[in-house]
Structure formats: structure tokens, C-alpha cells
Coordinates of C-alpha atoms in Angstrom, one line a residue:
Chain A
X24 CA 18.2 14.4 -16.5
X25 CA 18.2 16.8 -13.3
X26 CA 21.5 14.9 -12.1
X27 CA 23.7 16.2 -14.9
X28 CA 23.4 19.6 -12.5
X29 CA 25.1 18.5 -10.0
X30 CA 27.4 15.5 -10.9
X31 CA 30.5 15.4 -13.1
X32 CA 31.2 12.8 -15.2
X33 CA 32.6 10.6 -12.7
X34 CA 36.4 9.3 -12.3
X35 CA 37.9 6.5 -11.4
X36 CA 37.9 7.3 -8.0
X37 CA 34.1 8.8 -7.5
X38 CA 33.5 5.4 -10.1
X39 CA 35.0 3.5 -6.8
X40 CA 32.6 5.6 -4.0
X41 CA 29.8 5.3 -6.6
X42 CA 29.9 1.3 -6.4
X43 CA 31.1 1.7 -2.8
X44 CA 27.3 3.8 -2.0
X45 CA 25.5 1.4 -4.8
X46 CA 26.1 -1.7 -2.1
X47 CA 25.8 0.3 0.6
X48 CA 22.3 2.0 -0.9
X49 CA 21.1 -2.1 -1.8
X50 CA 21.9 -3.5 1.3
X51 CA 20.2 -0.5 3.3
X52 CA 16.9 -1.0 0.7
X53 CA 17.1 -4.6 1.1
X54 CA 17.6 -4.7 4.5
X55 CA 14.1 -2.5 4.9
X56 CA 12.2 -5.1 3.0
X57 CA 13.9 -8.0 4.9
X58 CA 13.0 -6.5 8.1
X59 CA 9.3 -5.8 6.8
X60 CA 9.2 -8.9 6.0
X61 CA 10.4 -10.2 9.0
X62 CA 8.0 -8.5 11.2
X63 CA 5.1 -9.8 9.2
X64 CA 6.2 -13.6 9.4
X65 CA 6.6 -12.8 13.2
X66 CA 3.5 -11.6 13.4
X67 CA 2.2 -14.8 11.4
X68 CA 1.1 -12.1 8.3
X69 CA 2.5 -14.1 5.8
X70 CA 1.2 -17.6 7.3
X71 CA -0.3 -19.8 4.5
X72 CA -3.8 -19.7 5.6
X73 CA -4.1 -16.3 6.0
X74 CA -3.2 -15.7 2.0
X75 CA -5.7 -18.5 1.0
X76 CA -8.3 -16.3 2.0
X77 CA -8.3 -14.8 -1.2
X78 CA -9.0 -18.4 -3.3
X79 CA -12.3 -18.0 -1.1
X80 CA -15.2 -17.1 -4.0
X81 CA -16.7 -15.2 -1.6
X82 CA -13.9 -12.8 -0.6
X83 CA -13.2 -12.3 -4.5
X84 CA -16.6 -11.7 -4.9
X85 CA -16.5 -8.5 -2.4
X86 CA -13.5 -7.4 -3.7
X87 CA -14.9 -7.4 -6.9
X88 CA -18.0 -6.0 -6.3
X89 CA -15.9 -3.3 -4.2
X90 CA -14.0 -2.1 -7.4
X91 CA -16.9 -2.3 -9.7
X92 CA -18.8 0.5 -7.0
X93 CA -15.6 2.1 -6.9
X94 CA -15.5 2.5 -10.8
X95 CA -19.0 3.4 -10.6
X96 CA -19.0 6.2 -8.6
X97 CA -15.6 7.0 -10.6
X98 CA -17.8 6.9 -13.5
X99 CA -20.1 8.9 -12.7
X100 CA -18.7 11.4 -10.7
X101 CA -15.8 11.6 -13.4
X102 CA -18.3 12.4 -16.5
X103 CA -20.6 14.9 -14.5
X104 CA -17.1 16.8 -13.4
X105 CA -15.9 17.1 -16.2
X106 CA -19.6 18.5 -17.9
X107 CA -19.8 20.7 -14.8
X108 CA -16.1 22.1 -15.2
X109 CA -16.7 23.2 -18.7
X110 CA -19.9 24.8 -17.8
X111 CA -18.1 27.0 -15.3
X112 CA -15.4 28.0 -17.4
X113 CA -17.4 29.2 -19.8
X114 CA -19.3 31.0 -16.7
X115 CA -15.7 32.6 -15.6
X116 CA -14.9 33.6 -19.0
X117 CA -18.5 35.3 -19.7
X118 CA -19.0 39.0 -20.1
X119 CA -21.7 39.1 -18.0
X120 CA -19.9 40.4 -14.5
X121 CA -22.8 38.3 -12.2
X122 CA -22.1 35.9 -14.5
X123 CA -18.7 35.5 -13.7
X124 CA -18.5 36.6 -10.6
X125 CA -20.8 33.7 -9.5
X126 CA -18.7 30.9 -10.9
X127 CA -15.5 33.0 -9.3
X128 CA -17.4 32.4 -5.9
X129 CA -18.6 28.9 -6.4
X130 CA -15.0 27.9 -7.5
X131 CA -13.0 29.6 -5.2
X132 CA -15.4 28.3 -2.1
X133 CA -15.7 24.9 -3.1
X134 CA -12.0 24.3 -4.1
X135 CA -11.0 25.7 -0.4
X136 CA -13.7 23.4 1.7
X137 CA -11.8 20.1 2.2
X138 CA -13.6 17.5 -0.2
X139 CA -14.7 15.4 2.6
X140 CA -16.3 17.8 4.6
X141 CA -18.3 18.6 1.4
X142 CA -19.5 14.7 1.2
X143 CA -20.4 14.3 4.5
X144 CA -22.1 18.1 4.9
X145 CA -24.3 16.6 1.2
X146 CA -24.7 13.2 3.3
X147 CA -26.2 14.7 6.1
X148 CA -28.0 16.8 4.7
X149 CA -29.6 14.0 2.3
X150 CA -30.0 11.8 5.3
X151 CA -32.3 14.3 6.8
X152 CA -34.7 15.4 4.1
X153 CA -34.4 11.4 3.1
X154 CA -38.5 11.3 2.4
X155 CA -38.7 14.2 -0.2
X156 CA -35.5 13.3 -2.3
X157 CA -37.6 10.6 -4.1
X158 CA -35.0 7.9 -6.1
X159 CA -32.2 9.2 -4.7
X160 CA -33.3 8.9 -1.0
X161 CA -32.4 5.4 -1.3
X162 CA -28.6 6.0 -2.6
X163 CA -28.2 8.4 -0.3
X164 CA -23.9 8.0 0.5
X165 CA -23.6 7.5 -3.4
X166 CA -25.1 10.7 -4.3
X167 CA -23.6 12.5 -1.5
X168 CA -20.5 11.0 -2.8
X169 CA -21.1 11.6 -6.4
X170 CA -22.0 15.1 -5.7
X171 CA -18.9 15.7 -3.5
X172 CA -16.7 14.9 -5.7
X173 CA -18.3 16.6 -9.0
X174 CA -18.4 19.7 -7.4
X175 CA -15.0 19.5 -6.0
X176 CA -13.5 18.2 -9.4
X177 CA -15.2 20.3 -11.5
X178 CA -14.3 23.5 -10.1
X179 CA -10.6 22.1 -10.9
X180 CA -11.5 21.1 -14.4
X181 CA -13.0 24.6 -14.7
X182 CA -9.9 26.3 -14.0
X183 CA -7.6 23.8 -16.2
X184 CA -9.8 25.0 -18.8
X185 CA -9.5 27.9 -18.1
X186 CA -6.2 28.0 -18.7
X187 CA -6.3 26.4 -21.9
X188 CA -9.0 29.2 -23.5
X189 CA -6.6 31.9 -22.1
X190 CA -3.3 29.8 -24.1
X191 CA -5.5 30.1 -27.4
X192 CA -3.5 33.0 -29.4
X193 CA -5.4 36.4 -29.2
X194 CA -5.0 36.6 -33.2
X195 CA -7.4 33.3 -33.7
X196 CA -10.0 35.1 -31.9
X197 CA -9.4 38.3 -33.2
X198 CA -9.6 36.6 -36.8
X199 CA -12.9 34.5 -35.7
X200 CA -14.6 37.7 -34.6
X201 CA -13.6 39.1 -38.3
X202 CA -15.1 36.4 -40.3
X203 CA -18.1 37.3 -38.3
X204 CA -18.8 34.4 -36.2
X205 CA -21.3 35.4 -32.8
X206 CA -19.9 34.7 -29.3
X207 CA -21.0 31.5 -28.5
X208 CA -19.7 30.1 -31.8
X209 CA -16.0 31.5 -31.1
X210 CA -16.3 29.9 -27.7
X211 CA -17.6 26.4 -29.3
X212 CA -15.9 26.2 -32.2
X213 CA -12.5 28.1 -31.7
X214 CA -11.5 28.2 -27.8
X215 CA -12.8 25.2 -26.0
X216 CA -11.9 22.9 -28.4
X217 CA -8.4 23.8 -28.3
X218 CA -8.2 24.4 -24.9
X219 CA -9.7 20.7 -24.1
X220 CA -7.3 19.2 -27.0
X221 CA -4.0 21.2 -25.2
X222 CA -5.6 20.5 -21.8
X223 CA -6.7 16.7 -21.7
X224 CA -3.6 14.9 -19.9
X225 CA -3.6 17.4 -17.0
X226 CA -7.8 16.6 -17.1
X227 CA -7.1 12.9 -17.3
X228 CA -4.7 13.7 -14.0
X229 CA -7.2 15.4 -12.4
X230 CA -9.0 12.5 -12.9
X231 CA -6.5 10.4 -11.4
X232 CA -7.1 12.2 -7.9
X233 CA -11.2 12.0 -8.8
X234 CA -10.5 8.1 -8.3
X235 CA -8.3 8.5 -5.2
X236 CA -11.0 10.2 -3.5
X237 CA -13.7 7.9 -4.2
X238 CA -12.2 6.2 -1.3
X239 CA -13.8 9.0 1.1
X240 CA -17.0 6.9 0.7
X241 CA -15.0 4.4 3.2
X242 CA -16.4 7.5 5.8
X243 CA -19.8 7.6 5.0
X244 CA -19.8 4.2 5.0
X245 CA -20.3 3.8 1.3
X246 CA -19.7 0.2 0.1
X247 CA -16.6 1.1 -2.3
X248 CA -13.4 -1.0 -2.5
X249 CA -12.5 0.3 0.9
X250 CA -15.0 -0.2 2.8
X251 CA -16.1 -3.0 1.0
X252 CA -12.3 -4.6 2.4
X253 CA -12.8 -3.6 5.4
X254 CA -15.9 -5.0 6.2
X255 CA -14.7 -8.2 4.8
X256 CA -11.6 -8.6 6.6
X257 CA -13.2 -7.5 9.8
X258 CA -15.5 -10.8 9.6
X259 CA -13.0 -12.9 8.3
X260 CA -10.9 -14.4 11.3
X261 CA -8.0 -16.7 10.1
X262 CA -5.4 -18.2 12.8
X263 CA -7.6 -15.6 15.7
X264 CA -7.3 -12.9 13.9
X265 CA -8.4 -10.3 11.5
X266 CA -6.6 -10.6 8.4
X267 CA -6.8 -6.7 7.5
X268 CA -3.0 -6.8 6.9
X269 CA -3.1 -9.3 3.5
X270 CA -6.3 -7.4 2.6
X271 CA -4.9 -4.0 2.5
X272 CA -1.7 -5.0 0.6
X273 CA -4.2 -6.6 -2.1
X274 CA -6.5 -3.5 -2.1
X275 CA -3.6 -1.4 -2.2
X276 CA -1.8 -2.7 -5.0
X277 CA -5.6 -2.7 -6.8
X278 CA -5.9 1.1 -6.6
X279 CA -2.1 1.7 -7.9
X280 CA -2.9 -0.2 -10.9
X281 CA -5.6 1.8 -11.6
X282 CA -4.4 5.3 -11.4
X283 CA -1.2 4.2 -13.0
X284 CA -2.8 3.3 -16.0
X285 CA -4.9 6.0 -15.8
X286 CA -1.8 8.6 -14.8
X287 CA -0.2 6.6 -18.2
X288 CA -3.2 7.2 -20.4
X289 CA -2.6 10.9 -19.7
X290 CA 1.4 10.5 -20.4
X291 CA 0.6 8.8 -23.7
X292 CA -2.0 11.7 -25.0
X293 CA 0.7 14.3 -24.0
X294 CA 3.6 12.4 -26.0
X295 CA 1.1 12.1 -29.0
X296 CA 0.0 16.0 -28.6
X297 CA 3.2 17.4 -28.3
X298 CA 4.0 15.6 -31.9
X299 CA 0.8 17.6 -33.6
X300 CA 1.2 20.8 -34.3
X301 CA -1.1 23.8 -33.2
X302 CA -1.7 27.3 -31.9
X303 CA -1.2 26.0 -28.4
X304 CA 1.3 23.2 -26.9
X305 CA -0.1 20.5 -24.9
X306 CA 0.5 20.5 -21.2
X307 CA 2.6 18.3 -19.2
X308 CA 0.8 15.1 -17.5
X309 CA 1.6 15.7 -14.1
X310 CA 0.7 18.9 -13.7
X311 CA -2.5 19.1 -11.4
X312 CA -0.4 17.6 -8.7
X313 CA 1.4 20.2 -8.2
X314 CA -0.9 22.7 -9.0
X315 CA -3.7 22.0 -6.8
X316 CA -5.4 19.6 -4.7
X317 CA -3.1 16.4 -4.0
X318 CA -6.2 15.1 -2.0
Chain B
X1 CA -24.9 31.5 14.0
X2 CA -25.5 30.2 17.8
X3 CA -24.1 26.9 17.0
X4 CA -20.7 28.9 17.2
X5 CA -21.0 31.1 20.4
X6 CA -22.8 27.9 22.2
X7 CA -19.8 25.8 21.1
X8 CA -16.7 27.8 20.5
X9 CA -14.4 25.4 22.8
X10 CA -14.9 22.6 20.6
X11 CA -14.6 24.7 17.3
X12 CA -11.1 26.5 18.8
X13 CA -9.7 23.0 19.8
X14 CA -10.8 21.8 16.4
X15 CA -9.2 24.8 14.8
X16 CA -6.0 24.0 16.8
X17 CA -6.1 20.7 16.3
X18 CA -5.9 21.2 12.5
X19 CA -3.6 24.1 12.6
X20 CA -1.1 21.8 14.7
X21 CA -1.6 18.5 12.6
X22 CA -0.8 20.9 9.7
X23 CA 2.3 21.9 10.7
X24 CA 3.4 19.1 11.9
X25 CA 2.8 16.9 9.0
X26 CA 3.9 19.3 6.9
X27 CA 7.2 19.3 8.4
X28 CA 7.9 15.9 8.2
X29 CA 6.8 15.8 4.9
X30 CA 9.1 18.6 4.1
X31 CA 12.6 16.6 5.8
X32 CA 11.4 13.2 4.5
X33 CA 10.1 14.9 0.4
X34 CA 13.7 16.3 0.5
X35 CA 15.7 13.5 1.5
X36 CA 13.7 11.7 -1.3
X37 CA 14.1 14.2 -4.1
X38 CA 18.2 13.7 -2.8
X39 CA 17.9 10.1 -3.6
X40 CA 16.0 10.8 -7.3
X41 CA 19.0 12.8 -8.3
X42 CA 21.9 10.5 -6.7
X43 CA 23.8 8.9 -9.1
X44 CA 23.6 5.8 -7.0
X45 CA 21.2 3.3 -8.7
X46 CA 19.4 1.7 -5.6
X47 CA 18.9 5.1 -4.6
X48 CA 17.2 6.2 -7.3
X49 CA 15.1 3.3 -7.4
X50 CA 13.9 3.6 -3.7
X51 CA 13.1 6.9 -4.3
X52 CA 10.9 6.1 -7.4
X53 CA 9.2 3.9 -5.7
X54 CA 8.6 5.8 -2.8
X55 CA 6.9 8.6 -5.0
X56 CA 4.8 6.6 -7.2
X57 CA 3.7 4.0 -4.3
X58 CA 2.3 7.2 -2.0
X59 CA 0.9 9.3 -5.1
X60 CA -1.1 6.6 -6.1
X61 CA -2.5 5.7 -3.0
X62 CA -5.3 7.1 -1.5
X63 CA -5.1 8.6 1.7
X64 CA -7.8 7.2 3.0
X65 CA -6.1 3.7 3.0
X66 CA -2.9 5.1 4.2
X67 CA -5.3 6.1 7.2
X68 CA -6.5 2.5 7.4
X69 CA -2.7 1.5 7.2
X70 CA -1.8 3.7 9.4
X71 CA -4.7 2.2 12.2
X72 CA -4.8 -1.4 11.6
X73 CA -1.7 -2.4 9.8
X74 CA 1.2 -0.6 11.4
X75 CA 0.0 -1.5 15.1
X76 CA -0.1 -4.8 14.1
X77 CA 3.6 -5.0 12.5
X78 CA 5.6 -2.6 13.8
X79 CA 4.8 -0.8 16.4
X80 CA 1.6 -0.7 18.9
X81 CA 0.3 1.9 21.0
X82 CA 1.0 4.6 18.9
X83 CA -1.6 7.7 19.7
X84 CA -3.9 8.4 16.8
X85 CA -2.6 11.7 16.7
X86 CA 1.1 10.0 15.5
X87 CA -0.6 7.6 13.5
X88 CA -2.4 10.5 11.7
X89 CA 0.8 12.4 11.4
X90 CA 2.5 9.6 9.6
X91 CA -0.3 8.8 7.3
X92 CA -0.5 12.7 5.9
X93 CA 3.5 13.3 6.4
X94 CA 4.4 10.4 4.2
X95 CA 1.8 10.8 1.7
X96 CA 2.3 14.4 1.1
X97 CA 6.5 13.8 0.8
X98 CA 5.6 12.5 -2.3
X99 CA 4.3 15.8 -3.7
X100 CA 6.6 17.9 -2.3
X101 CA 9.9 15.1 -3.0
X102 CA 8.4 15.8 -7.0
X103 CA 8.3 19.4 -6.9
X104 CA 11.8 19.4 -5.5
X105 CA 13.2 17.5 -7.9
X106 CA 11.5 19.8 -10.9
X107 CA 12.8 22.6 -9.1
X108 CA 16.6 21.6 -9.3
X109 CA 16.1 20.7 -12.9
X110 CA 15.0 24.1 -13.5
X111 CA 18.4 25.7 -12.5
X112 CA 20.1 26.4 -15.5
X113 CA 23.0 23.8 -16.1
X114 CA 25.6 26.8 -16.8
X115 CA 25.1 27.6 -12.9
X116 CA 26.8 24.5 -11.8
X117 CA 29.0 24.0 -14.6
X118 CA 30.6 27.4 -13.8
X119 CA 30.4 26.4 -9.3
X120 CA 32.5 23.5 -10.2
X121 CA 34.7 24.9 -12.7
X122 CA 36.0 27.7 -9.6
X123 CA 36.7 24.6 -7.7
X124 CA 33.4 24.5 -5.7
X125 CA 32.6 20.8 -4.3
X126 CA 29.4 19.3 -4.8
X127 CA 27.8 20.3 -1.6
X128 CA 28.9 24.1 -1.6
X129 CA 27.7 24.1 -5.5
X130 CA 24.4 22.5 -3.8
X131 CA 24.3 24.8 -0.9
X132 CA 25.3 28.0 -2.5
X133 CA 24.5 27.7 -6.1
X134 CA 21.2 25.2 -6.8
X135 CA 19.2 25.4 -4.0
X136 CA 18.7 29.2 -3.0
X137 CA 17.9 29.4 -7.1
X138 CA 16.0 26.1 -7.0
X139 CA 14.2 27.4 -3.7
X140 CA 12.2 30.2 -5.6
X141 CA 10.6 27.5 -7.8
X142 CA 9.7 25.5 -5.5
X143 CA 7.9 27.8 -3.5
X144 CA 4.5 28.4 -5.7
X145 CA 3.7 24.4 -6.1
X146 CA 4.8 24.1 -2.2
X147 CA 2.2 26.5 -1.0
X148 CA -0.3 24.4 -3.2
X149 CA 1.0 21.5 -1.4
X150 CA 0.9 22.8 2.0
X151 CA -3.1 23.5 1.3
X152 CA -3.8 20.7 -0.1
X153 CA -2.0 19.5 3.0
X154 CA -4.7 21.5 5.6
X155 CA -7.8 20.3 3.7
X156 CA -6.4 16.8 3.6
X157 CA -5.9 16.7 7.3
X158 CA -9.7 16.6 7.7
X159 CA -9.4 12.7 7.0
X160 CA -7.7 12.4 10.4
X161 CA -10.9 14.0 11.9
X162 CA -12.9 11.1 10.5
X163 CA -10.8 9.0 12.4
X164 CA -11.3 10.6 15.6
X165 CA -8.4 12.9 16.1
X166 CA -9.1 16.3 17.2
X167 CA -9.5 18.6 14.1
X168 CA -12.3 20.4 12.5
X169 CA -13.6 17.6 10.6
X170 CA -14.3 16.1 14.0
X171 CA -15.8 19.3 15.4
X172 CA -18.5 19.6 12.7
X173 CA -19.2 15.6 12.4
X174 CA -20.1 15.7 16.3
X175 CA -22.3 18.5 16.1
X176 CA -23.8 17.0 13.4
X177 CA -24.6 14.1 15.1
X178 CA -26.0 16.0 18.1
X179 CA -28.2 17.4 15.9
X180 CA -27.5 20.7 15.1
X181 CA -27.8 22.9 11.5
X182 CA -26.2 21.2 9.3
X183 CA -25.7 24.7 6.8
X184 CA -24.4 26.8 9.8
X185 CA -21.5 24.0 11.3
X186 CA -20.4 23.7 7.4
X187 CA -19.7 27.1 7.3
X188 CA -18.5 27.6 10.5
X189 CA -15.8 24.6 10.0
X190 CA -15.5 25.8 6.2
X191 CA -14.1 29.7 7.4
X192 CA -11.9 27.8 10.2
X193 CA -10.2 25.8 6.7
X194 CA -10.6 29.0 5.2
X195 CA -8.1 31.2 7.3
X196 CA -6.2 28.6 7.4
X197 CA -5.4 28.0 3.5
X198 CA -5.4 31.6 3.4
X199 CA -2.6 32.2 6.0
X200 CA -0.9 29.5 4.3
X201 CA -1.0 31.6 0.5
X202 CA -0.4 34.8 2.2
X203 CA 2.9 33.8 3.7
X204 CA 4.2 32.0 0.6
X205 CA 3.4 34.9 -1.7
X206 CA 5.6 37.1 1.0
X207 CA 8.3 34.5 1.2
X208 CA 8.1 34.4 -2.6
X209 CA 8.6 38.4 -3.1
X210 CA 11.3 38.3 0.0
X211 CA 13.6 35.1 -2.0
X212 CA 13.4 36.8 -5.2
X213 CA 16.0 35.8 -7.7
X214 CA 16.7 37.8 -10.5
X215 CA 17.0 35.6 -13.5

């Protein structure tokens, strides 16, 4: 607990303060949501009719069908991210210098381009040659999407593994090397399975912010859960108006729940790791946040 | 190549535009991630609990619905007639105090406890142990994940170009649309993000090697 740095054990008289700033802090928090509140019933947000919307089977219908694209793409985009991240560590780690320095240069470019301007470069750019992409002409924004947001991701992944293969203990390889296994087997075998197994909650976390920023499709005008709400509330008129303000707070709440239990799928693998025991500890859950890319 | 002499006054405004929304929004996200991380280690319990809330709520959200938020929600609500550029500001400034509120926090924690043990034991209140003892210590941790922050920050702010503030984002999505080379604007707008993130490393890793703190 980072408090115990800066707090005695309080006595009777901080004890008094303490309760003193408790009512203080509750009315001030309180007070916030009251006058939230407040402004929306002024504003005839939290009117009746304009929460009944959502017993319409048609506007559950979109917002289902919006989350199910949305888990698509996450799908998708999620699997190929992660198969593309291990490819390029293994690139950054060969012996071969073009090798390597290719996947250097692909990772460090791609991880510096803002995401979005990646998507939308891919959507153009499939929007134009439309004719000779075949299938895919047809899903253009989702495989611009897709794209994006493998490439982005999976230079991330690549360096989280990367990290992992350089936390495996020199001896291990040393000792592989000496039973006489060839390169590609030490790799296979010995490093990237303990560096996936030491590195899978902060891959899971990375794959939190993969599902955050399958809400860029709402800019290509991709038919996720975004876009998907937006569209809907902007032809839904209840009392003369729009009712974007109930559909946001729906949507929102939809896309917490998600990456909280995927942000508590990655917390749960790191308390069960750091029970096991092996050449290299398992890393903490949160740590991609911090490390790179909050997008 | 062209597509950059023939337009440089869009592509410096956009380069402005995205250096200024940067700073900014980095700023307030700086005051209001503080603040926060001073209500997650308050031994007041509603504190606390506003300051959890705050952190998970805007780290699980994605920015792009902030942005939508920030556009057809607050307007509505609050206040209306806010200028894009404000309601872009807020959207990235309160989103990113969530990052940097967390990497606050771990930074205190890493402080070793004997530090402020021995600050109050000489008699030191709690905001000269905080002023003098934790923070300048807990400031040299913070500093690598902040400068990770602040460029996630930059390439974030290209969402705000999407909805039609002044940025780079918004420089190459026009000349996009006017039909220009798609390859050349993307690298053009990519090298503007570039110098940027690249300032941004640059100055932390001198700030870094100027705060050091021999543990």
C-alpha cells in the first residue's frame, strides 16, 4: 500500500480531520453526481421515453450487431497480431544483420505512425485500387482496419516478446546449445515458449488497447459498436431530439465491461504465474500501459 | 515529394496544430493525473474511491468515444459552444490523466518506506516529507513511463484531426481527399509525428540524466 509512505498511523486528532475530509470528500463526490444528474433531467436526458428506446428490438438489434463487428475485427486483428508479433521477434533476434535490421525498421516505423493514420492511409489506398483487390475490395474499411491494427499491435507484441527471450537465463541456452540442439529448435523449444508463458498478461493487456482501438473504424466509417451507435441514435428522435446522450452511456459502459474482463483475464494468469516456478518471473498485468502506446 | 513544397502552409499549420494540442493536453493531463494519483494515496475513503474510478472509467474507454462525448454529449449537458479545439483538449487531457495519475502513484510506491519513516521521525510534516523527500526521488521513476505517455499522447492527438481540428491527421485526410499520392502525404504527415515523438524522448532522456538520483 503506497499510503503507508506518507501517512502515520493516525491519532485521535488526525482520526477527527480524517472523518472530518471523509464527509467533506462524500459530499464533494456526491454533489458531482447530483449535479450531473441534474443537468441531464434538465435537459430531459433522463426522461422516460428517451430510455425506452432501448426495449426497441430494433435498437438492441444494432447494438448487438455493433459489438459482434466490434469482436470481429477484435478477433481477427487480435489473432493475426499476435502471429505477426512473434514472427518479428524472432526477425529482431536473428543473426542475420538484414534480417534484423528489417524488423528493427518495420517496428520502430510502424510503432511511431499514429494507428489511425495507418488505417486510413491502408483505407485509401484500398479504396483506390478497389477493382484489383479481388474478395477483399468489398470489406474494404474492415481490412483496412484489420490491417491497421495488426501491424500496429504486432510490432508491440514483438517487442514484449522480445523481452521475454532476453529474461530467459543465458545458462538454459548455453546448456541447449550443448545437448546439441540447432538454432531454430533452441528458439522453438527453449526461448519462445518461456518468453510467451512469462509474457502473456502484458500480451493479454496489449490486447486490451487492440479492442479500444477497434473503435477507430467509427472514422472510416466502419459499422463497429461506434459507429453502429451513432448511426442509430442519429435516426432515432425521441421528445425532438437525438437521443446520443442515453446511447453513449449504454455503449460506454459496453466497452468497459469488456476490457475489464479482458484487463482481469490478464490479472488472473499473472496471480496464477507468479505461483509456478521457472527460469523467468511473470510480468506484471498492467504493464503495456505504461510502457507504450495508451492509444 | 511536390505534394510538400506545393502545400507546406497546410502541412506547418498541421504540424503546429499537433505540436500545440500536445502540449496542451499534456498539461492538463499532467495537473489533473497528479491531483488523481493525490486522491489514490489519501487516507480519505471517498477519495480514494473517486480516484479509482476515475482511472479505471478513462483507461477503459476508448478515445474515440470520449471524442464523441466530448462533441455530442457535453454540448448538450453542460456546456455549449465550446470550440472543437477545447472539446479536443478535454477529451485527450482527461483520458491520458489516467495513465499518467497510474504511473504517479507506482512511482511514490517505489520510494523506499525508510525515506519517509526517517522525514517524519526529524519532525518533518507530511507535505515537507512530500515536497522534499518522496517526490524529487519519486520524480526520477516517473519520468521513463511519462515520456511513453506523452508520445502516446502526440500520436493520439491525431483523433482530434478526424474530427476536424487543425492537426496533421487533418492535413493528410484533406489532401487525400483532393486527390493527391496517398504514399507521399503518409510520409510526409508520418516524419511531422516523427520529430515530434522524437523531440519528446530526446528531452526526457536529458531530463532523466539531469534529475539523477543516486540510489
Amino acid at each position: 500500500m503506497s499510503s503507508s509512505v506518507l501517512y502515520d498511523a493516525p491519532g485521535p486528532k488526525a482520526r477527527v480531520r480524517n472523518r472530518i475530509y471523509t464527509v467533506a470528500g462524500s459530499l464533494a463526490v456526491l454533489g458531482l453526481i447530483a449535479f450531473t444528474l441534474y443537468r441531464m433531467n434538465v435537459k430531459g436526458q433522463l426522461e422516460p421515453e428517451v430510455w425506452n428506446i432501448f426495449n426497441n428490438a430494433g435498437v438492441r438489434t444494432s447494438i448487438r450487431d455493433g459489438v459482434v463487428t466490434t469482436l470481429k475485427v477484435f478477433a481477427v486483428a487480435g489473432v493475426l497480431s499476435l502471429v505477426l508479433g512473434l514472427l518479428l521477434a524472432v526477425a529482431r533476434l536473428s543473426e542475420h544483420k538484414t534480417v534484423r535490421w528489417a524488423a528493427t525498421g518495420f517496428i520502430e516505423l510502424f510503432r511511431a505512425i499514429p494507428l489511425l493514420i495507418t488505417i486510413y492511409a491502408l483505407w485509401f489506398l484500398f479504396l483506390t485500387y478497389k477493382n484489383d483487390l479481388g474478395v477483399v475490395g468489398d470489406n474494404t474499411a474492415f481490412w483496412a482496419l484489420v490491417i491497421g491494427l495488426t501491424v500496429y499491435n504486432g510490432c508491440v507484441q514483438a517487442e514484449v516478446i522480445r523481452a521475454g527471450v532476453n529474461a530467459v537465463p543465458r545458462g538454459q541456452v548455453e546448456a541447449a546449445y550443448a545437448l546439441g540442439l540447432r538454432k531454430s529448435q533452441v528458439m522453438t523449444m527453449l526461448l519462445l515458449p518461456q518468453a510467451v508463458r512469462a509474457m502473456l498478461p502484458t500480451m493479454i493487456s496489449q490486447l486490451v488497447v487492440t479492442l479500444k482501438d477497434t473503435s477507430l473504424g467509427y472514422i472510416i466509417t466502419y459499422s463497429e459498436l461506434l459507429f453502429a451507435a451513432r448511426t442509430m441514435a442519429s435516426n432515432i428522435i425521441v421528445n425532438g431530439e437525438n437521443p446520443i446522450t442515453a446511447v453513449v452511456i449504454v455503449v460506454g459502459a459496453i466497452y468497459v465491461a469488456l476490457c475489464l474482463a479482458l484487463a482481469g483475464l490478464a490479472t488472473w494468469i499473472e496471480r496464477r504465474g507468479r505461483r509456478a516456478k521457472t527460469g523467468i518471473a511473470v510480468a506484471a498485468a498492467t504493464e503495456p500501459s505504461v510502457v507504450d502506446g495508451t492509444d | 515529394m511536390n505534394v510538400l513544397l506545393d502545400h507546406l502552409a497546410e502541412f506547418r499549420e498541421g504540424f503546429i496544430g499537433t505540436v500545440l494540442l500536445t502540449l496542451a493536453s499534456g498539461l492538463l493531463a499532467m495537473i489533473l493525473g497528479v491531483i488523481i494519483a493525490g486522491f489514490r494515496v489519501s487516507p480519505v475513503p471517498p477519495l480514494r474511491f473517486f480516484g479509482t474510478a476515475w482511472v479505471t472509467l478513462f483507461r477503459n474507454t476508448p478515445l474515440t468515444l470520449l471524442f464523441l462525448v466530448a462533441w455530442f454529449v457535453v454540448p448538450v449537458i453542460f456546456m455549449p459552444g465550446l470550440s472543437p479545439w477545447a472539446k479536443a483538449l478535454m477529451a485527450l487531457g482527461f483520458y491520458t490523466s489516467a495513465f499518467v495519475c497510474e504511473a504517479v502513484r507506482s512511482g511514490i510506491s517505489t520510494v523506499p518506506l525508510g525515506q519517509a519513516e526517517a522525514a517524519r521521525s526529524i519532525g518533518m510534516t507530511f507535505f515537507q516529507t512530500l515536497r522534499l523527500i518522496i517526490l524529487p526521488q519519486a520524480t526520477r521513476t516517473v519520468l521513463p513511463p511519462l515520456s511513453s505517455i506523452f508520445i502516446a499522447l502526440t500520436k493520439n492527438s491525431a483523433i482530434a484531426g478526424a474530427f476536424s481540428v487543425t492537426e496533421l491527421f487533418g492535413v493528410q485526410k484533406l489532401l487525400s481527399d483532393q486527390g493527391f499520392a496517398i504514399a507521399w502525404i503518409f510520409l510526409w504527415v508520418a516524419l511531422g509525428y516523427l520529430v515530434i515523438t522524437f523531440t519528446i524522448s530526446g528531452l526526457f532522456r536529458l531530463l532523466e540524466r539531469r534529475m539523477g538520483v543516486a540510489r
